Amino acid sequence: MEWKTTIGTDLDQAASWLRQGELVAIPTETVYGLAGNALDEQAVVKIFETKERPLYNPLIIHVAHAEQARSLVLDWDDQVQALMDAFWPGPLTLLLERSPAVPDLVCAGLSRVALRMPDHPLTLDLIKRCDFPLAAPSANLFGRISPTTAAHVFSQLNHRIPYILDGGPCRVGVESTIVGKEANEWKIYRAGGVTRAELEPIIGKVKKVNPADRPDAPGMLPWHYAPRTPLTLGGSAENPADRIGWLRFSSLGPGIPGERQFVLAPDGDLHTAARRLYAGLHELDALGLDQLIAEPVPNKGIGRAINDRLKRAAATRQG
Ligand code: TXA
Ligand code: MG
């Protein structure tokens, strides 16, 4: 189906498409999502098709209130409740044993479902109007740079979906942190908007899953978030004539013209860097250069999530 894609803020329109089983791009505080009715297998299939995402990579379900989350899972304990109280709505995704209400396809047949309550008023309102939860991966084509503005979504999904709900630029800028419990131990499967230091006061010790040990773990495909221009992590350019672009942390680097550099956080704040990360990658990619270099950011707090994305964006693509 080829659509004339509209960008707007009309919640009735967005809800109406979703009720008809079609897809709508939605704003969240992390990145834009490509949403469909999570309980409608046909809509879920469309998400995978539209995004060109392999079926083995499961989707996060977005809810607007705690009751909606409860209906989708089997286990619920004080720690889960404490995490929800502390971080929802917000950039934390919980992996919990799923109830039969969740279609297999959403979870790629796995026993757990990923749930989160996004912190964006338009999207919370939209989910309430629909009365069903929304399955939504990031609204980029598979493996490509995640969108943090409606324009980013349009550039990748124009003609593929009927509607993009415009909620402005995303406040956090990197995806949610994914946590779950295995053998009674809390684990971070994907670093993101909520840091380990914020989690540990609530649930005690949290381990980071090493993607190399767990190829089946979420958010763990080695290449991901990638610009089309080849990107390396670290390094510098000596020759200004080289067609190289540079993603910098807090200041311009030497040797490359300023217009081919993107400074993530002129104020040196990692939250600013997170918010501008994908916009920087989109912008440098659009220059059509031969090569991009990304300077790693300080590896603390949300900086870990940024470096994680940069590492994946730099990984060699297979196919
Ligand atoms: O911030 C976010 O989380 C954004 C916004 C739109 O909410 N969404 C997002 O979705 O990043 P996506 O599909 O790009 O990444 C979700 C990750 C995937 O790596 C997937 O493998 C993992 O979550 N995941 C989802 N459901 C899972 C499940 N049942 N078990 C294990 N991993 C799961
Ligand atoms: Mg994604």
Coordinates of C-alpha atoms and ligand atoms in Angstrom, one line a residue:
M1 CA 0.0 0.0 0.0
E2 CA 1.4 3.4 -1.0
W3 CA 0.2 6.2 1.3
K4 CA 0.2 9.9 1.1
T5 CA 1.8 10.5 4.5
T6 CA 0.5 13.3 6.5
I7 CA 2.3 15.0 9.5
G8 CA 0.0 16.6 12.1
T9 CA -1.3 16.8 15.6
D10 CA -4.8 15.5 15.1
L11 CA -5.4 12.8 17.7
D12 CA -8.8 11.8 16.3
Q13 CA -7.2 11.2 12.9
A14 CA -4.3 9.2 14.5
A15 CA -6.7 7.1 16.6
S16 CA -9.0 6.5 13.7
W17 CA -6.1 5.0 11.6
L18 CA -5.0 2.8 14.5
R19 CA -8.6 1.5 15.0
Q20 CA -8.6 0.6 11.4
G21 CA -5.5 -1.6 11.9
E22 CA -3.2 0.9 10.2
L23 CA 0.1 2.3 11.5
V24 CA 0.9 5.7 12.9
A25 CA 4.3 7.2 13.9
I26 CA 4.1 8.4 17.5
P27 CA 6.2 10.8 19.5
T28 CA 7.8 9.6 22.8
E29 CA 10.3 11.2 25.1
T30 CA 13.0 8.8 23.7
V31 CA 12.6 8.4 20.0
Y32 CA 9.6 8.3 17.6
G33 CA 7.8 4.9 17.5
L34 CA 6.0 3.1 14.6
A35 CA 2.8 2.1 16.3
G36 CA 0.0 -0.3 15.6
N37 CA -2.6 -2.1 17.7
A38 CA -0.5 -4.6 19.8
L39 CA -3.5 -7.0 20.1
D40 CA -4.1 -7.2 16.4
E41 CA -1.8 -9.6 14.7
Q42 CA -2.5 -8.1 11.3
A43 CA -1.4 -4.7 12.5
V44 CA 1.7 -6.2 14.1
V45 CA 2.6 -7.9 10.8
K46 CA 2.4 -4.5 9.1
I47 CA 4.9 -3.0 11.6
F48 CA 7.5 -5.7 10.7
E49 CA 6.8 -5.3 7.0
T50 CA 6.9 -1.5 7.0
K51 CA 10.1 -1.3 8.9
E52 CA 11.6 -4.2 7.0
R53 CA 12.4 -5.7 10.4
P54 CA 13.1 -9.5 10.8
L55 CA 10.3 -11.3 12.7
Y56 CA 12.8 -12.6 15.3
N57 CA 13.2 -9.1 16.7
P58 CA 10.4 -8.5 19.2
L59 CA 8.5 -5.2 19.8
I60 CA 7.9 -3.1 22.9
I61 CA 4.2 -2.6 23.9
H62 CA 3.3 0.9 25.0
V63 CA 0.6 1.4 27.7
A64 CA -1.1 4.5 29.1
H65 CA -1.9 3.2 32.6
A66 CA -0.8 0.5 35.0
E67 CA -4.0 -1.6 34.6
Q68 CA -3.3 -2.0 30.9
A69 CA 0.2 -3.3 31.7
R70 CA -1.2 -5.7 34.3
S71 CA -3.5 -7.3 31.7
L72 CA -0.5 -8.2 29.6
V73 CA 1.7 -9.9 32.1
L74 CA 1.6 -12.8 34.6
D75 CA 4.1 -11.7 37.3
W76 CA 3.8 -8.6 39.3
D77 CA 5.7 -8.0 42.5
D78 CA 6.7 -5.2 44.7
Q79 CA 9.9 -4.5 42.8
V80 CA 8.1 -4.2 39.5
Q81 CA 5.6 -1.9 41.1
A82 CA 8.4 0.2 42.6
L83 CA 10.1 0.5 39.2
M84 CA 6.8 1.6 37.7
D85 CA 6.1 4.1 40.4
A86 CA 9.6 5.5 40.1
F87 CA 10.0 5.7 36.3
W88 CA 6.7 5.5 34.5
P89 CA 5.8 7.4 32.5
G90 CA 9.4 7.4 31.4
P91 CA 12.3 5.8 29.5
L92 CA 12.2 2.4 31.2
T93 CA 11.1 -0.8 29.5
L94 CA 10.3 -3.8 31.7
L95 CA 10.6 -7.4 30.4
L96 CA 7.9 -9.5 32.2
E97 CA 6.4 -12.9 31.7
R98 CA 3.6 -12.4 29.3
S99 CA -0.1 -13.3 29.6
P100 CA -2.0 -15.1 26.8
A101 CA -3.4 -11.7 25.8
V102 CA -0.2 -10.9 24.0
P103 CA 0.1 -12.1 20.4
D104 CA 3.2 -14.4 19.9
L105 CA 4.3 -12.2 17.0
V106 CA 4.9 -9.2 19.3
C107 CA 7.3 -11.2 21.4
A108 CA 8.8 -13.2 18.6
G109 CA 7.6 -16.3 20.5
L110 CA 9.7 -15.4 23.6
S111 CA 8.1 -15.9 27.0
R112 CA 8.5 -12.3 28.1
V113 CA 6.9 -9.2 26.9
A114 CA 8.6 -5.7 26.9
L115 CA 6.4 -3.0 28.3
R116 CA 6.7 0.7 28.8
M117 CA 4.7 3.8 29.5
P118 CA 6.1 6.6 27.3
D119 CA 6.3 10.1 28.8
H120 CA 4.6 12.1 26.1
P121 CA 1.2 13.8 26.6
L122 CA 0.1 13.3 23.0
T123 CA 0.9 9.6 22.9
L124 CA -0.5 8.9 26.3
D125 CA -3.7 10.6 25.2
L126 CA -3.7 8.6 22.0
I127 CA -3.4 5.3 23.7
K128 CA -6.3 6.2 26.1
R129 CA -8.5 7.1 23.1
C130 CA -7.7 3.8 21.3
D131 CA -8.3 1.7 24.4
F132 CA -5.7 -0.8 23.2
P133 CA -2.0 -0.8 23.8
L134 CA 0.4 0.1 21.0
A135 CA 3.2 -2.1 19.8
A136 CA 5.9 0.3 18.6
P137 CA 9.6 -0.2 17.5
S138 CA 11.6 2.9 16.7
A139 CA 10.2 4.5 13.6
N140 CA 13.2 4.0 11.4
L141 CA 13.9 1.4 8.7
F142 CA 15.6 -1.7 10.1
G143 CA 19.2 -1.0 11.2
R144 CA 19.1 2.7 10.3
I145 CA 19.3 5.8 12.5
S146 CA 16.4 6.3 15.0
P147 CA 14.2 9.3 14.5
T148 CA 13.9 12.1 17.0
T149 CA 11.7 14.5 15.0
A150 CA 8.7 14.0 12.8
A151 CA 10.9 15.1 9.8
H152 CA 13.3 12.2 10.5
V153 CA 10.4 9.8 10.4
F154 CA 9.1 11.3 7.2
S155 CA 12.4 10.9 5.5
Q156 CA 12.4 7.2 6.1
L157 CA 8.7 6.2 6.1
N158 CA 7.1 8.6 3.6
H159 CA 4.5 6.7 1.5
R160 CA 4.7 3.7 3.9
I161 CA 2.3 5.0 6.6
P162 CA -0.8 7.2 6.6
Y163 CA 0.0 9.5 9.5
I164 CA 2.9 10.9 11.6
L165 CA 1.8 12.4 14.9
D166 CA 4.0 15.4 15.5
G167 CA 5.0 15.9 19.1
G168 CA 8.1 18.0 18.5
P169 CA 11.7 16.9 19.1
C170 CA 12.2 14.1 21.6
R171 CA 13.4 15.2 25.0
V172 CA 15.6 12.3 25.9
G173 CA 16.9 11.3 22.5
V174 CA 18.1 7.7 23.1
E175 CA 15.9 4.7 23.5
S176 CA 14.6 3.4 26.8
T177 CA 16.6 1.3 29.2
I178 CA 15.4 -2.3 29.0
V179 CA 15.5 -4.3 32.3
G180 CA 14.3 -7.7 33.4
K181 CA 14.9 -10.3 36.0
E182 CA 16.7 -13.6 35.3
A183 CA 17.4 -16.2 38.0
N184 CA 16.4 -13.6 40.6
E185 CA 18.9 -11.1 39.3
W186 CA 18.0 -7.8 37.7
K187 CA 19.7 -7.1 34.4
I188 CA 20.1 -4.3 32.0
Y189 CA 19.7 -5.6 28.4
R190 CA 19.9 -2.2 26.7
A191 CA 21.4 0.9 28.2
G192 CA 19.1 3.9 27.7
G193 CA 17.3 6.9 29.2
V194 CA 17.3 5.6 32.8
T195 CA 20.8 4.9 34.2
R196 CA 22.0 2.1 36.4
A197 CA 22.7 4.6 39.2
E198 CA 19.0 5.6 39.1
L199 CA 17.8 2.0 39.2
E200 CA 19.9 0.6 42.0
P201 CA 18.4 2.6 44.8
I202 CA 15.0 1.1 43.9
I203 CA 15.9 -2.6 43.1
G204 CA 19.4 -3.2 44.4
K205 CA 22.3 -4.5 42.4
V206 CA 21.7 -4.5 38.6
K207 CA 23.9 -6.3 36.1
K208 CA 24.6 -5.3 32.5
V209 CA 24.2 -8.1 30.0
N210 CA 27.1 -8.6 27.7
P211 CA 25.7 -8.7 24.2
A212 CA 28.4 -11.1 23.1
D213 CA 27.1 -13.7 25.6
R214 CA 23.5 -13.1 24.6
P215 CA 22.9 -12.8 20.9
D216 CA 19.2 -13.3 21.7
A217 CA 19.0 -10.4 24.1
P218 CA 17.1 -7.3 23.2
G219 CA 18.6 -4.3 21.3
M220 CA 21.7 -6.4 20.8
L221 CA 22.1 -6.7 17.1
P222 CA 25.8 -5.8 16.6
W223 CA 25.0 -3.4 13.8
H224 CA 22.2 -1.0 14.3
Y225 CA 21.4 2.7 14.4
A226 CA 23.6 3.1 11.3
P227 CA 24.0 6.0 9.0
R228 CA 24.6 5.1 5.3
T229 CA 28.0 6.8 5.4
P230 CA 30.6 4.4 6.9
L231 CA 31.2 5.4 10.5
T232 CA 34.2 4.7 12.8
L233 CA 34.3 5.2 16.5
G234 CA 37.3 7.3 17.5
G235 CA 40.2 8.6 15.3
S236 CA 40.8 12.0 13.8
A237 CA 41.3 13.4 10.3
E238 CA 44.6 15.0 9.4
N239 CA 43.8 16.1 5.9
P240 CA 41.1 18.7 5.6
A241 CA 40.6 17.7 1.9
D242 CA 39.4 14.2 3.0
R243 CA 35.7 14.0 2.7
I244 CA 35.2 13.2 6.3
G245 CA 32.5 14.3 8.8
W246 CA 33.1 14.4 12.5
L247 CA 30.6 13.9 15.4
R248 CA 32.1 15.6 18.4
F249 CA 31.2 15.6 22.1
S250 CA 31.5 19.2 23.3
S251 CA 33.8 21.1 21.0
L252 CA 35.0 21.4 17.4
G253 CA 38.0 19.3 16.6
P254 CA 41.1 20.3 14.7
G255 CA 41.7 19.8 10.9
I256 CA 38.1 19.5 9.6
P257 CA 36.0 22.4 8.4
G258 CA 33.4 23.3 11.0
E259 CA 30.5 22.7 8.6
R260 CA 31.5 19.0 8.4
Q261 CA 31.4 18.7 12.2
F262 CA 28.5 18.3 14.5
V263 CA 29.0 19.1 18.2
L264 CA 26.6 17.1 20.3
A265 CA 26.8 19.2 23.5
P266 CA 28.4 22.6 23.4
D267 CA 27.4 22.8 27.1
G268 CA 29.3 19.6 27.9
D269 CA 26.1 18.0 29.3
L270 CA 25.5 14.3 28.4
H271 CA 21.8 14.8 28.4
T272 CA 22.2 17.4 25.7
A273 CA 24.4 15.0 23.8
A274 CA 21.8 12.2 24.1
R275 CA 19.0 14.5 22.9
R276 CA 21.0 15.6 19.8
L277 CA 22.7 12.3 19.0
Y278 CA 20.4 11.0 16.2
A279 CA 19.9 14.5 14.8
G280 CA 23.7 14.8 14.5
L281 CA 23.9 11.4 12.8
H282 CA 21.1 12.3 10.4
E283 CA 22.7 15.6 9.6
L284 CA 26.2 14.3 8.9
D285 CA 24.8 11.4 6.9
A286 CA 22.9 13.8 4.7
L287 CA 26.2 15.5 3.7
G288 CA 27.0 12.4 1.6
L289 CA 30.6 12.3 2.7
D290 CA 33.0 9.3 2.4
Q291 CA 33.4 8.7 6.0
L292 CA 32.2 9.7 9.5
I293 CA 34.2 9.7 12.7
A294 CA 32.4 9.7 16.0
E295 CA 34.2 10.8 19.1
P296 CA 33.1 8.7 22.1
V297 CA 31.5 10.7 24.9
P298 CA 32.4 10.3 28.6
N299 CA 31.3 6.8 29.6
K300 CA 29.1 7.6 32.5
G301 CA 25.3 7.9 33.1
I302 CA 23.4 8.3 29.9
G303 CA 26.8 8.6 28.1
R304 CA 26.9 4.7 28.3
A305 CA 23.8 4.6 26.2
I306 CA 25.3 7.1 23.7
N307 CA 28.5 5.1 23.3
D308 CA 26.6 1.9 23.0
R309 CA 24.6 3.3 20.0
L310 CA 27.8 4.7 18.5
K311 CA 29.5 1.4 18.8
R312 CA 26.6 -0.3 17.0
A313 CA 26.4 2.4 14.4
A314 CA 30.1 1.8 13.7
A315 CA 29.9 -2.0 13.5
T316 CA 30.3 -3.6 10.1
R317 CA 27.1 -4.3 8.4
Q318 CA 26.4 -7.8 7.2
G319 CA 24.2 -7.7 4.2
Ligands
TXA1 O1 12.6 4.1 23.7 C1 12.2 3.0 23.1 O2 12.3 1.9 23.7 C2 11.6 3.1 21.7 C3 10.3 3.9 21.8 C4 9.6 4.0 20.5 O3 9.5 3.4 22.8 N1 11.4 1.9 21.2 C5 12.4 1.0 20.7 O4 12.0 -0.1 20.1 O5 13.6 1.3 20.9 P1 12.9 -1.0 19.2 O6 12.0 -2.0 18.6 O7 13.7 -0.2 18.3 O8 13.8 -1.7 20.3 C6 13.2 -2.6 21.2 C7 14.2 -3.6 21.7 C8 14.6 -4.5 20.6 O9 16.0 -4.6 20.5 C9 14.0 -5.9 20.9 O10 14.9 -6.9 20.6 C10 13.8 -5.8 22.4 O11 13.5 -4.4 22.7 N2 12.6 -6.5 22.9 C11 11.3 -6.2 22.7 N3 10.5 -7.2 23.2 C12 11.3 -8.1 23.7 C13 11.1 -9.4 24.4 N4 9.8 -9.8 24.6 N5 12.1 -10.1 24.8 C14 13.4 -9.6 24.6 N6 13.7 -8.5 24.0 C15 12.6 -7.7 23.5
MG2 MG 15.2 0.6 17.1

